[in-house]
Amino acid sequence: MNQTRLGYLYGFVAYLIWGFFPVYLKLLRPAGAVEILAHRIVWSVVLVSLVLAAMRNVGFLRALARRPRTLAGIVAAAVLIAVNWGAYIYGVNSDRVVETALGYFINPLVVVLLGVFVLRERLRPAQWAALGVGALAVAVLTVDYGRLPYLALTLAFSFAGYGLVKKRLGLPAAEGFFVESAVLALPALAYLGWLASRGAATFGQLSAGHTALLVLAGAATAVPLMLFAGAANRLPLSGLGMLQYLAPILQLGCGVLIFDEPMPPARLAGFALVWVALVIFTMDALHRGRRTRAAARALEPVAAAR
């Protein structure tokens, strides 16, 4: 299997796991959202530390200790991903899987928005059009919900911010994820200890199956992230961009078809507008990619002649 096909396989499996993640989280009831989040953090650290030990790659910690700005960036990334994970678990546990799917549908548009306001990027007309349609979709959904879809917006902005920080840090996937999780591990352990002291913890109290599922939250978190990193290293951005819609499509299907969450006409119209915005955004990205590749091919004979 060549590297491109392997990249698509990694990406497909990663997004497939993320797409059906609501089903897994439902199995963790009656554990609360914060308890699940804490276990997700702690067992992720355990798993990734074992992976790094097997790779004999622990020397990077000494190098990081001499880079305070990078450490500050890692703390920021850790806070953002904790907010994202916590909001997502809360959304699934409160029977709002459809709204969590909306958050990941609008995430690419939020990434573009951050590019404008944080990186001072200039947008093409099609990107402005996609943002305009996306803003209209949020307005329609606000009317439908009777409130701002704050859960979806929290997920979209926290994950977009996390991606921005990670891009600036430029750390390898496993090492970066380990340090982020390690930053969160101490408060997570403190919370689990406090919960146990009050007799409110579900870990080890309900059944062996429930305990095992909480332990496996680490693998369910770390494995798709490492698969995603493998895909990102092998695929062009256009290919990776097309794959990213698989997870929210599956999450939406879980919410509507498995958990019987409502999808009234106004909500469906709001989602339809989001999809229109994503079609505009994706077609513009694909067109831009083709033009860039064509320009590069046109310059190849000139470079060879030199």
Short mmCIF file of C-alpha atoms in Angstrom, two decimals:
data_model
loop_
_atom_site.label_atom_id
_atom_site.label_comp_id
_atom_site.label_asym_id
_atom_site.label_seq_id
_atom_site.Cartn_x
_atom_site.Cartn_y
_atom_site.Cartn_z
CA MET A 1 0.00 0.00 0.00
CA ASN A 2 1.46 3.36 -1.03
CA GLN A 3 1.73 6.28 1.40
CA THR A 4 -1.26 8.20 -0.03
CA ARG A 5 -3.61 5.24 0.32
CA LEU A 6 -2.27 4.60 3.80
CA GLY A 7 -2.95 8.24 4.65
CA TYR A 8 -6.56 7.95 3.48
CA LEU A 9 -6.96 4.75 5.50
CA TYR A 10 -5.60 6.44 8.64
CA GLY A 11 -7.82 9.47 8.12
CA PHE A 12 -10.93 7.40 7.41
CA VAL A 13 -10.49 5.29 10.54
CA ALA A 14 -9.80 8.37 12.69
CA TYR A 15 -12.93 10.19 11.52
CA LEU A 16 -14.96 6.97 11.75
CA ILE A 17 -14.01 6.65 15.44
CA TRP A 18 -14.85 10.33 16.06
CA GLY A 19 -18.12 9.94 14.17
CA PHE A 20 -19.40 7.16 16.42
CA PHE A 21 -17.89 8.61 19.61
CA PRO A 22 -21.34 9.71 20.91
CA VAL A 23 -22.37 6.03 21.09
CA TYR A 24 -19.32 5.28 23.24
CA LEU A 25 -19.93 8.25 25.54
CA LYS A 26 -23.54 7.19 26.11
CA LEU A 27 -22.23 3.86 27.40
CA LEU A 28 -20.33 5.69 30.15
CA ARG A 29 -23.49 6.82 31.92
CA PRO A 30 -24.19 7.42 34.78
CA ALA A 31 -20.71 8.96 35.05
CA GLY A 32 -20.94 12.75 34.80
CA ALA A 33 -19.30 14.84 32.11
CA VAL A 34 -16.42 16.06 34.31
CA GLU A 35 -15.66 12.57 35.63
CA ILE A 36 -15.55 11.24 32.05
CA LEU A 37 -13.32 14.13 31.01
CA ALA A 38 -10.93 13.47 33.92
CA HIS A 39 -10.65 9.77 33.05
CA ARG A 40 -10.17 10.64 29.39
CA ILE A 41 -7.19 12.83 30.34
CA VAL A 42 -5.58 10.48 32.86
CA TRP A 43 -5.77 7.32 30.74
CA SER A 44 -4.61 9.23 27.66
CA VAL A 45 -1.44 10.18 29.53
CA VAL A 46 -0.89 6.57 30.57
CA LEU A 47 -1.35 5.24 27.02
CA VAL A 48 0.77 7.85 25.24
CA SER A 49 3.56 7.56 27.84
CA LEU A 50 3.70 3.82 27.10
CA VAL A 51 3.86 4.55 23.36
CA LEU A 52 6.69 7.06 23.83
CA ALA A 53 8.56 4.66 26.13
CA ALA A 54 8.27 1.95 23.49
CA MET A 55 9.62 4.40 20.92
CA ARG A 56 12.37 5.36 23.40
CA ASN A 57 11.54 8.98 22.81
CA VAL A 58 11.51 10.77 26.16
CA GLY A 59 14.45 13.11 25.60
CA PHE A 60 12.15 15.71 24.05
CA LEU A 61 10.97 16.63 27.58
CA ARG A 62 14.41 18.01 28.46
CA ALA A 63 14.42 20.11 25.29
CA LEU A 64 10.94 21.48 26.05
CA ALA A 65 11.99 22.50 29.55
CA ARG A 66 14.38 24.99 27.96
CA ARG A 67 11.64 26.59 25.81
CA PRO A 68 9.28 28.55 28.10
CA ARG A 69 7.31 30.09 25.23
CA THR A 70 6.60 26.66 23.80
CA LEU A 71 5.52 25.44 27.23
CA ALA A 72 3.14 28.40 27.54
CA GLY A 73 1.70 27.52 24.14
CA ILE A 74 1.23 23.91 25.23
CA VAL A 75 -0.66 25.07 28.33
CA ALA A 76 -2.92 27.20 26.12
CA ALA A 77 -3.52 24.24 23.79
CA ALA A 78 -4.29 22.01 26.79
CA VAL A 79 -6.89 24.44 28.12
CA LEU A 80 -8.55 24.76 24.72
CA ILE A 81 -8.75 21.01 24.12
CA ALA A 82 -10.07 20.47 27.67
CA VAL A 83 -12.84 23.00 26.99
CA ASN A 84 -13.59 21.24 23.70
CA TRP A 85 -13.68 17.77 25.23
CA GLY A 86 -15.72 18.91 28.22
CA ALA A 87 -18.29 20.72 26.07
CA TYR A 88 -18.59 17.72 23.77
CA ILE A 89 -19.10 15.23 26.60
CA TYR A 90 -21.64 17.57 28.21
CA GLY A 91 -23.49 17.89 24.89
CA VAL A 92 -23.71 14.13 24.37
CA ASN A 93 -24.73 13.48 27.99
CA SER A 94 -27.46 16.13 27.80
CA ASP A 95 -28.93 14.62 24.59
CA ARG A 96 -27.66 17.36 22.27
CA VAL A 97 -25.65 15.27 19.84
CA VAL A 98 -27.14 17.15 16.87
CA GLU A 99 -25.87 20.45 18.23
CA THR A 100 -22.39 19.00 18.81
CA ALA A 101 -22.37 17.84 15.17
CA LEU A 102 -23.24 21.40 14.14
CA GLY A 103 -20.15 22.62 15.99
CA TYR A 104 -17.85 20.46 13.89
CA PHE A 105 -19.67 21.37 10.68
CA ILE A 106 -19.03 25.08 11.24
CA ASN A 107 -15.48 24.54 12.54
CA PRO A 108 -13.84 25.06 9.08
CA LEU A 109 -15.62 28.41 8.78
CA VAL A 110 -14.41 29.45 12.23
CA VAL A 111 -10.86 28.50 11.21
CA VAL A 112 -11.15 30.92 8.28
CA LEU A 113 -12.55 33.59 10.63
CA LEU A 114 -9.59 33.19 12.99
CA GLY A 115 -7.28 33.50 10.00
CA VAL A 116 -8.73 36.95 9.33
CA PHE A 117 -8.71 38.32 12.87
CA VAL A 118 -5.65 36.57 14.33
CA LEU A 119 -3.33 35.96 11.38
CA ARG A 120 -4.51 38.99 9.35
CA GLU A 121 -5.13 36.82 6.30
CA ARG A 122 -6.95 38.16 3.27
CA LEU A 123 -9.99 36.20 2.16
CA ARG A 124 -11.08 35.45 -1.37
CA PRO A 125 -14.65 36.44 -2.38
CA ALA A 126 -15.86 32.83 -2.18
CA GLN A 127 -14.56 32.55 1.40
CA TRP A 128 -16.42 35.73 2.37
CA ALA A 129 -19.56 34.28 0.77
CA ALA A 130 -19.16 31.06 2.76
CA LEU A 131 -18.76 33.02 6.01
CA GLY A 132 -21.86 35.09 5.18
CA VAL A 133 -23.97 31.99 4.56
CA GLY A 134 -22.57 30.43 7.74
CA ALA A 135 -23.55 33.53 9.76
CA LEU A 136 -27.07 33.33 8.28
CA ALA A 137 -27.23 29.66 9.30
CA VAL A 138 -26.33 30.54 12.91
CA ALA A 139 -29.07 33.21 12.89
CA VAL A 140 -31.67 30.70 11.62
CA LEU A 141 -30.61 28.13 14.22
CA THR A 142 -30.73 30.77 16.96
CA VAL A 143 -34.37 31.41 16.09
CA ASP A 144 -35.07 27.66 15.99
CA TYR A 145 -33.41 26.90 19.35
CA GLY A 146 -34.74 30.07 20.96
CA ARG A 147 -31.17 30.84 21.99
CA LEU A 148 -27.71 31.11 20.48
CA PRO A 149 -26.36 27.60 19.69
CA TYR A 150 -23.64 28.24 22.27
CA LEU A 151 -22.61 24.61 22.60
CA ALA A 152 -21.89 24.32 18.87
CA LEU A 153 -20.05 27.65 18.87
CA THR A 154 -17.98 26.64 21.91
CA LEU A 155 -16.93 23.43 20.17
CA ALA A 156 -16.14 25.21 16.91
CA PHE A 157 -14.12 28.07 18.43
CA SER A 158 -12.26 25.92 20.98
CA PHE A 159 -11.19 23.37 18.36
CA ALA A 160 -10.28 26.06 15.83
CA GLY A 161 -8.23 27.85 18.51
CA TYR A 162 -6.57 24.57 19.44
CA GLY A 163 -5.64 23.98 15.79
CA LEU A 164 -4.21 27.49 15.52
CA VAL A 165 -2.03 27.05 18.63
CA LYS A 166 -0.87 23.61 17.47
CA LYS A 167 0.05 24.99 14.06
CA ARG A 168 2.22 27.65 15.67
CA LEU A 169 3.87 25.17 18.05
CA GLY A 170 4.73 22.68 15.29
CA LEU A 171 5.32 19.78 17.72
CA PRO A 172 5.16 16.10 16.69
CA ALA A 173 1.73 14.59 17.34
CA ALA A 174 2.46 12.05 20.08
CA GLU A 175 4.89 14.26 21.99
CA GLY A 176 2.65 17.32 21.85
CA PHE A 177 -0.43 15.38 22.89
CA PHE A 178 1.45 13.78 25.80
CA VAL A 179 2.56 17.12 27.23
CA GLU A 180 -0.91 18.65 26.77
CA SER A 181 -2.50 15.73 28.58
CA ALA A 182 0.18 15.80 31.28
CA VAL A 183 -0.61 19.48 31.95
CA LEU A 184 -4.24 18.50 32.57
CA ALA A 185 -3.49 15.28 34.45
CA LEU A 186 -2.86 16.84 37.88
CA PRO A 187 -6.21 18.71 38.11
CA ALA A 188 -7.93 15.65 36.61
CA LEU A 189 -6.45 13.37 39.29
CA ALA A 190 -7.32 15.91 41.99
CA TYR A 191 -10.94 15.97 40.81
CA LEU A 192 -11.17 12.18 40.71
CA GLY A 193 -9.70 12.00 44.23
CA TRP A 194 -12.22 14.56 45.49
CA LEU A 195 -15.07 12.67 43.80
CA ALA A 196 -13.96 9.39 45.40
CA SER A 197 -13.69 11.02 48.83
CA ARG A 198 -17.35 12.06 48.58
CA GLY A 199 -18.43 8.59 47.48
CA ALA A 200 -19.70 10.05 44.21
CA ALA A 201 -17.28 8.35 41.81
CA THR A 202 -18.65 5.69 39.45
CA PHE A 203 -15.19 4.23 38.65
CA GLY A 204 -14.90 0.78 40.21
CA GLN A 205 -18.34 1.09 41.81
CA LEU A 206 -20.84 -0.08 39.19
CA SER A 207 -19.43 -2.97 37.19
CA ALA A 208 -16.22 -4.27 35.68
CA GLY A 209 -17.54 -3.37 32.23
CA HIS A 210 -18.19 0.24 33.19
CA THR A 211 -14.73 0.54 34.77
CA ALA A 212 -13.12 -0.93 31.66
CA LEU A 213 -14.98 1.52 29.43
CA LEU A 214 -13.70 4.46 31.50
CA VAL A 215 -10.13 3.14 31.21
CA LEU A 216 -10.56 2.71 27.45
CA ALA A 217 -11.47 6.41 27.18
CA GLY A 218 -7.73 7.04 26.95
CA ALA A 219 -7.35 4.81 23.90
CA ALA A 220 -10.55 6.22 22.37
CA THR A 221 -8.98 9.67 22.69
CA ALA A 222 -5.36 9.03 21.74
CA VAL A 223 -5.71 6.48 18.93
CA PRO A 224 -7.76 8.63 16.51
CA LEU A 225 -5.52 11.63 17.21
CA MET A 226 -2.42 9.63 16.30
CA LEU A 227 -4.16 8.19 13.22
CA PHE A 228 -5.10 11.73 12.22
CA ALA A 229 -1.48 12.81 12.58
CA GLY A 230 -0.43 9.93 10.33
CA ALA A 231 -3.00 10.99 7.74
CA ALA A 232 -1.96 14.65 7.90
CA ASN A 233 1.65 13.68 7.19
CA ARG A 234 0.69 11.71 4.06
CA LEU A 235 -2.22 13.57 2.45
CA PRO A 236 -2.64 16.93 0.71
CA LEU A 237 -4.78 19.44 2.58
CA SER A 238 -7.57 19.06 0.01
CA GLY A 239 -7.84 15.33 0.71
CA LEU A 240 -7.73 15.83 4.45
CA GLY A 241 -10.29 18.63 4.17
CA MET A 242 -12.78 16.37 2.42
CA LEU A 243 -12.39 13.66 5.07
CA GLN A 244 -13.11 16.06 7.95
CA TYR A 245 -16.83 16.18 7.11
CA LEU A 246 -17.21 12.44 7.73
CA ALA A 247 -17.22 12.77 11.55
CA PRO A 248 -20.00 15.39 11.91
CA ILE A 249 -22.11 13.58 9.28
CA LEU A 250 -21.88 10.38 11.34
CA GLN A 251 -22.48 12.30 14.58
CA LEU A 252 -25.58 13.90 13.08
CA GLY A 253 -26.76 10.46 12.02
CA CYS A 254 -26.20 9.17 15.56
CA GLY A 255 -28.22 12.03 17.02
CA VAL A 256 -31.18 11.72 14.67
CA LEU A 257 -31.29 8.01 13.81
CA ILE A 258 -29.94 6.32 16.95
CA PHE A 259 -30.86 8.73 19.76
CA ASP A 260 -34.08 10.09 18.18
CA GLU A 261 -33.19 13.75 18.69
CA PRO A 262 -35.61 16.16 16.98
CA MET A 263 -34.84 17.76 13.62
CA PRO A 264 -37.67 20.25 12.96
CA PRO A 265 -37.89 22.02 9.57
CA ALA A 266 -36.28 25.25 10.82
CA ARG A 267 -33.31 23.34 12.25
CA LEU A 268 -32.97 21.38 9.03
CA ALA A 269 -32.97 24.68 7.11
CA GLY A 270 -30.18 25.97 9.35
CA PHE A 271 -28.11 22.86 8.74
CA ALA A 272 -28.81 23.14 5.01
CA LEU A 273 -27.35 26.65 5.03
CA VAL A 274 -24.28 25.36 6.85
CA TRP A 275 -23.84 22.69 4.17
CA VAL A 276 -24.20 25.32 1.42
CA ALA A 277 -21.46 27.37 3.11
CA LEU A 278 -19.23 24.28 3.32
CA VAL A 279 -19.81 23.45 -0.36
CA ILE A 280 -18.75 26.99 -1.32
CA PHE A 281 -15.75 26.80 0.98
CA THR A 282 -14.66 23.35 -0.25
CA MET A 283 -15.11 24.10 -3.95
CA ASP A 284 -13.07 27.27 -3.57
CA ALA A 285 -10.30 25.36 -1.76
CA LEU A 286 -10.24 22.66 -4.45
CA HIS A 287 -10.17 25.27 -7.24
CA ARG A 288 -7.37 27.14 -5.50
CA GLY A 289 -5.42 23.90 -5.06
CA ARG A 290 -5.76 23.02 -8.76
CA ARG A 291 -4.58 26.48 -9.80
CA THR A 292 -1.58 26.28 -7.45
CA ARG A 293 -0.57 22.86 -8.78
CA ALA A 294 -1.01 24.01 -12.39
CA ALA A 295 1.18 27.06 -11.74
CA ALA A 296 3.84 24.85 -10.15
CA ARG A 297 3.83 22.49 -13.14
CA ALA A 298 4.14 25.44 -15.54
CA LEU A 299 7.27 26.61 -13.71
CA GLU A 300 8.96 23.19 -13.75
CA PRO A 301 10.38 23.50 -17.33
CA VAL A 302 11.73 26.98 -16.50
CA ALA A 303 13.44 25.71 -13.36
CA ALA A 304 14.86 22.73 -15.26
CA ALA A 305 16.26 25.01 -17.97
CA ARG A 306 18.22 26.95 -15.35
#
